[in-house]
Coordinates of C-alpha atoms and ligand atoms in Angstrom, one line a residue:
M866 CA -0.1 -0.1 0.1
S867 CA 1.6 3.3 -0.9
K868 CA 1.6 5.9 1.7
R869 CA 0.2 9.5 1.2
D870 CA 2.4 12.5 1.5
Y871 CA 2.4 13.7 5.1
Y872 CA 2.0 17.3 4.0
D873 CA -1.0 16.3 1.9
V874 CA -2.4 14.4 4.7
L875 CA -2.4 17.4 7.0
G876 CA -3.5 19.6 3.8
V877 CA -0.6 22.1 4.3
E878 CA 2.2 23.5 1.9
K879 CA 5.5 22.0 2.4
S880 CA 6.8 25.5 3.7
A881 CA 3.9 25.4 6.4
S882 CA 5.0 26.9 9.7
A883 CA 4.7 24.9 13.2
D884 CA 1.5 26.9 14.1
E885 CA -0.1 26.3 10.7
M886 CA 0.3 22.7 10.8
K887 CA -0.7 22.6 14.5
R888 CA -4.1 24.2 13.6
A889 CA -4.5 21.9 10.4
Y890 CA -4.1 19.0 12.5
R891 CA -6.4 20.0 15.4
K892 CA -9.1 20.6 12.9
L893 CA -8.7 17.3 11.2
A894 CA -8.1 15.4 14.5
M895 CA -11.5 16.9 15.8
K896 CA -13.2 15.8 12.4
Y897 CA -12.0 12.4 12.5
H898 CA -11.4 11.5 16.3
P899 CA -12.9 8.0 17.0
D900 CA -15.1 9.4 19.9
R901 CA -17.0 11.4 17.2
N902 CA -17.0 8.7 14.6
P903 CA -17.8 5.5 16.3
D904 CA -17.4 2.3 14.3
D905 CA -16.5 4.4 11.3
K906 CA -13.3 2.4 9.9
D907 CA -12.6 5.2 7.3
A908 CA -12.4 7.9 9.8
E909 CA -10.5 5.8 12.2
Q910 CA -8.0 4.9 9.3
K911 CA -7.8 8.7 8.6
F912 CA -7.2 9.6 12.3
K913 CA -4.1 7.1 12.5
E914 CA -2.9 8.3 9.2
L915 CA -2.9 11.9 10.4
N916 CA -1.3 11.1 13.9
E917 CA 1.3 9.6 12.0
A918 CA 1.9 12.5 9.8
Y919 CA 1.8 15.1 12.7
E920 CA 4.1 12.9 14.8
V921 CA 6.8 13.4 11.9
L922 CA 6.1 16.8 11.0
K923 CA 5.9 18.5 14.3
D924 CA 9.4 17.3 15.1
D925 CA 11.9 19.5 13.4
Q926 CA 14.4 16.7 13.1
K927 CA 12.1 14.0 11.9
R928 CA 10.6 16.6 9.4
A929 CA 14.1 17.5 8.0
A930 CA 14.6 13.6 7.7
Y931 CA 11.2 13.3 6.0
D932 CA 11.9 16.2 3.7
R933 CA 15.2 14.7 2.4
F934 CA 14.3 10.9 2.4
G935 CA 10.4 10.8 2.3
H936 CA 8.9 7.8 4.1
A937 CA 12.0 5.7 3.6
A938 CA 13.5 7.8 6.5
F939 CA 11.3 5.9 8.9
E940 CA 11.4 2.4 7.2
G941 CA 13.8 -0.2 7.4
G942 CA 16.3 -0.3 10.3
G943 CA 16.0 -4.0 10.8
P944 CA 13.1 -6.5 10.8
G945 CA 10.3 -6.7 13.2
G946 CA 8.8 -3.1 13.6
G947 CA 12.0 -1.2 12.8
G948 CA 10.2 1.5 11.0
F949 CA 8.1 2.0 14.3
H950 CA 11.0 2.6 16.3
G951 CA 11.8 5.5 14.0
F952 CA 9.3 7.2 16.2
G953 CA 12.0 7.3 19.0
G954 CA 10.9 4.3 20.7
G955 CA 8.2 6.3 22.5
G956 CA 5.4 5.6 20.1
A957 CA 2.9 5.1 23.0
G958 CA 4.0 8.2 24.6
G959 CA 3.5 10.3 21.5
F960 CA 0.0 8.9 21.4
A961 CA -0.7 9.5 25.0
D962 CA 0.3 13.3 24.5
I963 CA -2.0 13.5 21.5
F964 CA -4.9 12.3 23.5
D965 CA -4.1 14.8 26.3
E966 CA -4.0 17.6 23.9
M967 CA -7.1 16.5 22.2
F968 CA -9.3 16.2 25.3
G969 CA -7.9 19.3 26.7
E970 CA -9.3 21.0 23.6
F971 CA -12.6 19.3 23.8
M972 CA -13.1 20.2 27.3
G973 CA -12.4 23.9 26.8
G974 CA -14.4 23.7 23.6
G975 CA -17.3 22.4 25.6
R976 CA -17.2 25.0 28.1
R977 CA -16.8 27.8 25.6
G978 CA -19.7 26.4 23.5
G979 CA -22.0 26.8 26.2
G980 CA -21.8 30.6 26.0
G981 CA -24.5 32.4 27.9
R982 CA -26.0 29.2 29.1
S983 CA -23.1 27.5 30.1
N984 CA -24.4 27.3 33.7
T985 CA -26.9 24.7 32.3
R986 CA -24.1 22.1 31.2
G987 CA -23.2 19.5 33.7
A988 CA -19.8 19.4 35.2
D989 CA -17.0 17.3 33.8
L990 CA -16.1 14.7 36.4
R991 CA -12.6 13.1 37.2
Y992 CA -12.3 9.5 38.1
N993 CA -8.8 8.2 39.1
M994 CA -8.0 4.6 38.3
E995 CA -4.9 2.8 39.1
I996 CA -4.1 -0.3 37.1
S997 CA -1.2 -2.8 37.0
L998 CA 1.4 -3.0 34.5
E999 CA -0.1 -6.2 33.3
E1000 CA -3.4 -4.5 32.8
A1001 CA -1.7 -1.7 30.9
F1002 CA -0.3 -4.3 28.6
A1003 CA -3.3 -6.6 28.1
G1004 CA -5.8 -3.8 28.3
K1005 CA -9.1 -4.4 30.3
K1006 CA -12.7 -4.2 30.7
T1007 CA -13.9 -2.8 33.9
T1008 CA -16.8 -1.1 35.3
V1009 CA -16.6 2.0 37.5
H1010 CA -19.1 3.4 39.8
V1011 CA -19.5 7.0 39.7
P1012 CA -21.5 9.1 42.1
T1013 CA -23.0 11.7 40.0
S1014 CA -26.3 13.4 38.9
V1015 CA -28.6 12.0 36.4
T1016 CA -31.4 13.4 34.4
C1017 CA -34.6 13.2 36.8
D1018 CA -37.0 10.6 35.2
T1019 CA -40.2 12.3 36.6
C1020 CA -39.8 15.6 34.7
S1021 CA -37.5 14.4 31.9
G1022 CA -35.1 17.0 33.1
S1023 CA -37.2 20.0 32.7
G1024 CA -37.5 20.6 36.6
A1025 CA -41.4 21.3 36.1
K1026 CA -44.1 19.4 38.1
A1027 CA -46.0 16.9 35.8
G1028 CA -48.7 18.7 34.0
T1029 CA -47.1 22.1 34.2
Q1030 CA -44.5 23.8 32.1
P1031 CA -41.7 26.1 32.9
K1032 CA -42.9 29.9 32.1
T1033 CA -41.0 32.5 30.4
C1034 CA -39.0 34.7 32.9
T1035 CA -40.9 38.1 33.1
T1036 CA -37.7 39.8 34.6
C1037 CA -35.6 39.2 31.4
G1038 CA -38.6 38.3 29.0
G1039 CA -36.7 35.1 28.4
M1040 CA -33.6 36.5 27.2
G1041 CA -31.5 35.2 30.3
R1042 CA -29.7 38.5 30.5
V1043 CA -30.5 41.8 31.9
R1044 CA -29.1 45.2 31.2
A1045 CA -28.3 47.8 33.8
Q1046 CA -27.0 51.4 33.6
Q1047 CA -23.9 52.1 35.5
G1048 CA -22.5 55.4 35.2
F1049 CA -21.5 55.7 31.4
F1050 CA -21.7 52.1 30.8
T1051 CA -24.5 49.7 30.1
I1052 CA -23.6 46.2 31.7
E1053 CA -25.3 43.2 30.7
R1054 CA -25.3 40.4 33.2
T1055 CA -27.1 37.1 33.9
C1056 CA -30.9 37.5 34.9
P1057 CA -30.9 37.2 38.7
A1058 CA -34.6 35.9 38.6
C1059 CA -34.0 32.9 36.5
N1060 CA -30.3 32.5 36.6
G1061 CA -29.8 32.8 33.0
Q1062 CA -32.4 30.2 31.9
G1063 CA -34.9 32.5 30.5
K1064 CA -37.7 30.4 32.2
V1065 CA -38.9 30.1 35.8
I1066 CA -40.5 27.0 37.3
S1067 CA -43.5 27.8 39.4
D1068 CA -44.4 24.4 40.2
P1069 CA -41.2 22.7 40.6
C1070 CA -41.1 18.8 40.2
P1071 CA -41.3 17.1 43.6
D1072 CA -38.4 14.5 42.8
C1073 CA -35.4 16.9 41.8
G1074 CA -36.8 20.0 43.6
G1075 CA -37.0 21.8 40.0
A1076 CA -33.2 21.2 39.2
G1077 CA -34.1 18.5 36.5
R1078 CA -31.6 16.2 37.9
V1079 CA -31.1 13.8 40.9
R1080 CA -28.0 12.2 42.6
R1081 CA -27.3 8.7 41.7
D1082 CA -24.5 6.3 41.4
K1083 CA -24.0 5.5 37.8
T1084 CA -22.3 2.1 36.7
L1085 CA -20.3 2.3 33.5
E1086 CA -18.5 -0.2 31.5
V1087 CA -15.0 1.2 30.4
T1088 CA -12.8 -0.3 28.1
I1089 CA -8.9 0.4 28.7
P1090 CA -7.0 -0.3 25.7
A1091 CA -3.8 -2.1 25.7
G1092 CA -0.6 -0.1 25.8
V1093 CA -1.8 2.9 27.9
E1094 CA 0.6 4.9 29.9
D1095 CA 0.9 6.2 33.2
G1096 CA -1.1 9.6 33.0
T1097 CA -3.3 8.7 29.8
R1098 CA -6.8 10.2 30.2
I1099 CA -9.9 8.4 28.9
R1100 CA -13.0 10.6 27.8
L1101 CA -16.3 9.1 28.1
A1102 CA -18.5 11.8 26.4
G1103 CA -21.8 12.6 28.0
E1104 CA -21.1 10.6 31.1
G1105 CA -20.3 13.3 33.3
E1106 CA -22.9 15.1 35.6
A1107 CA -26.4 15.7 34.0
G1108 CA -27.0 19.3 32.8
L1109 CA -29.3 21.6 34.7
R1110 CA -33.0 21.3 33.5
G1111 CA -32.1 19.3 30.5
G1112 CA -28.8 21.1 29.6
P1113 CA -25.9 18.9 28.0
A1114 CA -24.3 16.6 30.3
G1115 CA -20.6 16.8 31.1
D1116 CA -18.0 14.3 30.2
L1117 CA -16.3 11.8 32.6
Y1118 CA -12.5 11.8 32.3
I1119 CA -10.7 8.6 33.6
F1120 CA -7.3 9.5 34.6
L1121 CA -5.2 6.3 34.5
S1122 CA -2.1 5.6 36.9
V1123 CA -0.2 2.6 36.2
A1124 CA 1.3 1.0 39.3
S1125 CA 5.1 0.4 39.5
H1126 CA 5.9 -3.5 39.2
R1127 CA 8.0 -5.4 41.3
L1128 CA 10.0 -7.0 38.4
F1129 CA 9.6 -4.8 35.4
Q1130 CA 10.4 -1.3 34.7
R1131 CA 8.5 0.3 31.8
D1132 CA 10.5 2.4 29.5
G1133 CA 7.8 3.6 26.9
A1134 CA 7.2 0.6 24.8
N1135 CA 10.1 -1.2 26.2
I1136 CA 10.5 -3.0 29.6
Q1137 CA 13.6 -3.4 31.4
C1138 CA 14.3 -6.1 34.0
R1139 CA 17.3 -6.6 36.2
V1140 CA 18.1 -10.3 36.4
P1141 CA 20.9 -11.8 38.7
I1142 CA 23.2 -14.2 37.0
P1143 CA 25.2 -16.5 39.1
M1144 CA 28.9 -15.8 38.9
T1145 CA 29.7 -19.2 37.4
T1146 CA 27.0 -18.8 34.5
A1147 CA 28.4 -15.5 33.8
A1148 CA 32.0 -16.9 33.5
L1149 CA 31.1 -20.0 31.7
G1150 CA 28.1 -19.1 29.8
G1151 CA 24.5 -20.8 30.0
S1152 CA 20.8 -20.0 29.8
I1153 CA 18.5 -18.6 32.3
E1154 CA 14.6 -18.3 32.1
V1155 CA 13.1 -14.9 32.6
P1156 CA 9.4 -13.9 33.2
S1157 CA 7.7 -11.8 30.4
I1158 CA 4.9 -9.3 30.8
D1159 CA 2.5 -11.4 28.9
G1160 CA 2.8 -14.1 31.8
G1161 CA 5.0 -16.4 29.5
R1162 CA 8.7 -17.3 30.1
A1163 CA 11.5 -16.7 27.8
K1164 CA 14.8 -18.3 27.7
V1165 CA 18.1 -16.1 27.3
T1166 CA 21.4 -17.3 26.3
I1167 CA 23.9 -15.8 28.5
P1168 CA 27.5 -15.9 26.6
A1169 CA 30.6 -16.8 28.6
G1170 CA 32.3 -13.8 30.0
T1171 CA 29.0 -11.7 30.8
Q1172 CA 29.5 -8.7 33.1
T1173 CA 27.2 -6.8 35.3
G1174 CA 25.4 -4.3 33.1
N1175 CA 25.4 -6.5 29.8
Q1176 CA 22.0 -6.2 28.1
F1177 CA 20.2 -8.7 26.2
R1178 CA 17.3 -7.7 24.1
L1179 CA 14.2 -9.8 23.7
R1180 CA 12.3 -8.5 20.7
G1181 CA 8.8 -8.1 20.8
K1182 CA 8.6 -9.1 24.6
G1183 CA 7.9 -5.5 25.7
M1184 CA 4.8 -3.6 26.1
S1185 CA 2.0 -3.4 23.7
V1186 CA 1.5 0.0 22.0
L1187 CA -1.6 1.7 21.9
R1188 CA -3.8 1.3 18.7
S1189 CA -1.3 -0.8 17.3
T1190 CA -0.5 -4.4 17.2
A1191 CA 3.3 -3.8 17.6
R1192 CA 5.0 -4.7 21.0
G1193 CA 8.2 -3.0 22.4
D1194 CA 11.2 -5.0 23.3
M1195 CA 12.4 -6.3 26.7
F1196 CA 15.8 -5.6 27.9
I1197 CA 17.5 -7.9 30.4
Q1198 CA 20.2 -6.3 32.4
A1199 CA 22.6 -8.9 33.9
V1200 CA 23.8 -8.4 37.6
V1201 CA 26.5 -10.8 38.0
E1202 CA 26.4 -12.2 41.8
T1203 CA 29.3 -12.8 43.9
P1204 CA 28.7 -15.9 45.8
M1205 CA 28.5 -15.7 49.6
N1206 CA 28.8 -18.3 52.5
L1207 CA 31.0 -20.6 50.7
T1208 CA 31.7 -23.9 51.8
K1209 CA 35.1 -25.2 52.6
R1210 CA 35.3 -27.1 49.2
Q1211 CA 34.1 -24.1 47.2
K1212 CA 36.7 -21.8 49.0
E1213 CA 39.5 -24.2 48.0
L1214 CA 38.3 -24.2 44.4
L1215 CA 38.4 -20.5 44.2
E1216 CA 41.7 -20.1 46.0
E1217 CA 43.0 -22.6 43.4
F1218 CA 41.4 -20.4 40.7
A1219 CA 42.9 -17.2 42.0
K1220 CA 46.4 -19.0 42.0
E1221 CA 46.0 -20.1 38.5
N1222 CA 44.7 -16.5 37.7
G1223 CA 48.1 -14.9 38.0
D1224 CA 47.8 -11.9 35.8
D1225 CA 44.5 -10.0 35.1
A1226 CA 43.9 -11.2 31.5
T1227 CA 40.7 -12.8 32.8
S1228 CA 39.2 -9.8 34.2
P1229 CA 38.9 -7.2 31.4
E1230 CA 37.5 -4.4 33.5
S1231 CA 40.3 -4.6 36.0
H1232 CA 42.8 -4.9 33.2
G1233 CA 41.6 -1.7 31.6
F1234 CA 41.1 0.0 35.0
F1235 CA 44.8 -0.7 36.3
K1236 CA 46.1 0.3 33.0
K1237 CA 44.4 3.6 33.6
V1238 CA 45.6 3.9 37.2
K1239 CA 49.4 3.4 35.9
E1240 CA 48.8 6.1 33.3
F1241 CA 47.4 8.5 36.0
F1242 CA 50.5 8.0 38.3
E1243 CA 52.6 8.4 35.5
D1244 CA 51.0 11.7 34.5
L1245 CA 51.5 12.9 38.0
T1246 CA 55.3 12.3 38.1
E1247 CA 56.0 14.1 34.7
Ligands
ZN2758 ZN1 -37.7 16.2 38.2
ZN2759 ZN1 -34.9 36.0 33.5

């Protein structure tokens, strides 16, 4: 499949400034965002394409590389998702940032959009959720209980008692705003009689006291996608607090934090794991078994002469990547262990080994170190 030119995807000139691109990106991202186009494969594809293009063009270095080499700049580089790693190994991080940016925009947009009647919109709610690293890897379906307000069933949110209607406010004539003279200026402000609603309720609904909403716990199904990062926000549109008297509902934001793991440290899409290696295995070579985040086990070949700090890469054994089938890598860091509490026989064997080991030829670190020490003293005496 041939890829579209990134500038074409954003609909900007090759000479576009960072600001122009940001604007073009936001406009298109709003249009194609999955939240606005549920179950629309075409929009989803366009959204992915857009994010990919913007990831590259917003970064000066990547943009320069793209200008010179085109898509080839981010392809190749070894089998197994080499192209993907062209994105700085932080592919998932990039997406999380984008979501944050998008949601921030939506939140602001919603508030602004209310205009003079913004006080009828329900509040946005925040729900903090901690998940384990395994859950961040595999994704998760869960339910959350949110204490919130929902639209009153009795009056369908109108706030008026059954059989009555809210009446047009006589103070503002239904405008929701009143004008007052103050010196030279005419000040317009929200009508105090109807709180800007333009309507007053003479017979309030007995169940909600005229608010049009009642307090109730809501239970929601939430899907946490695989590959989410610490700090990712998930927005559930319209699942926040119900609006006042039939006003639009706010949104619910789930703020995810990923708990630290007893074995693994996450580094973007990759996983680091420190593994102790017996001194004998490190010296003679061998193999060890390590756990992986997917619950499996992986065998790692330890070459003879392994030092503390040596890394071994297990391709595709890292974290899953948000909205992708790719997986990062796992890095095993060797920590060579000095044996303790030796038996008499073990001591003898090691003492024999030490005698055999007259010079430092078998200890490359020491060899280099003592060479540097010698040079250090020579320089001092000059
Ligand atoms: Zn009611
Ligand atoms: Zn009024």
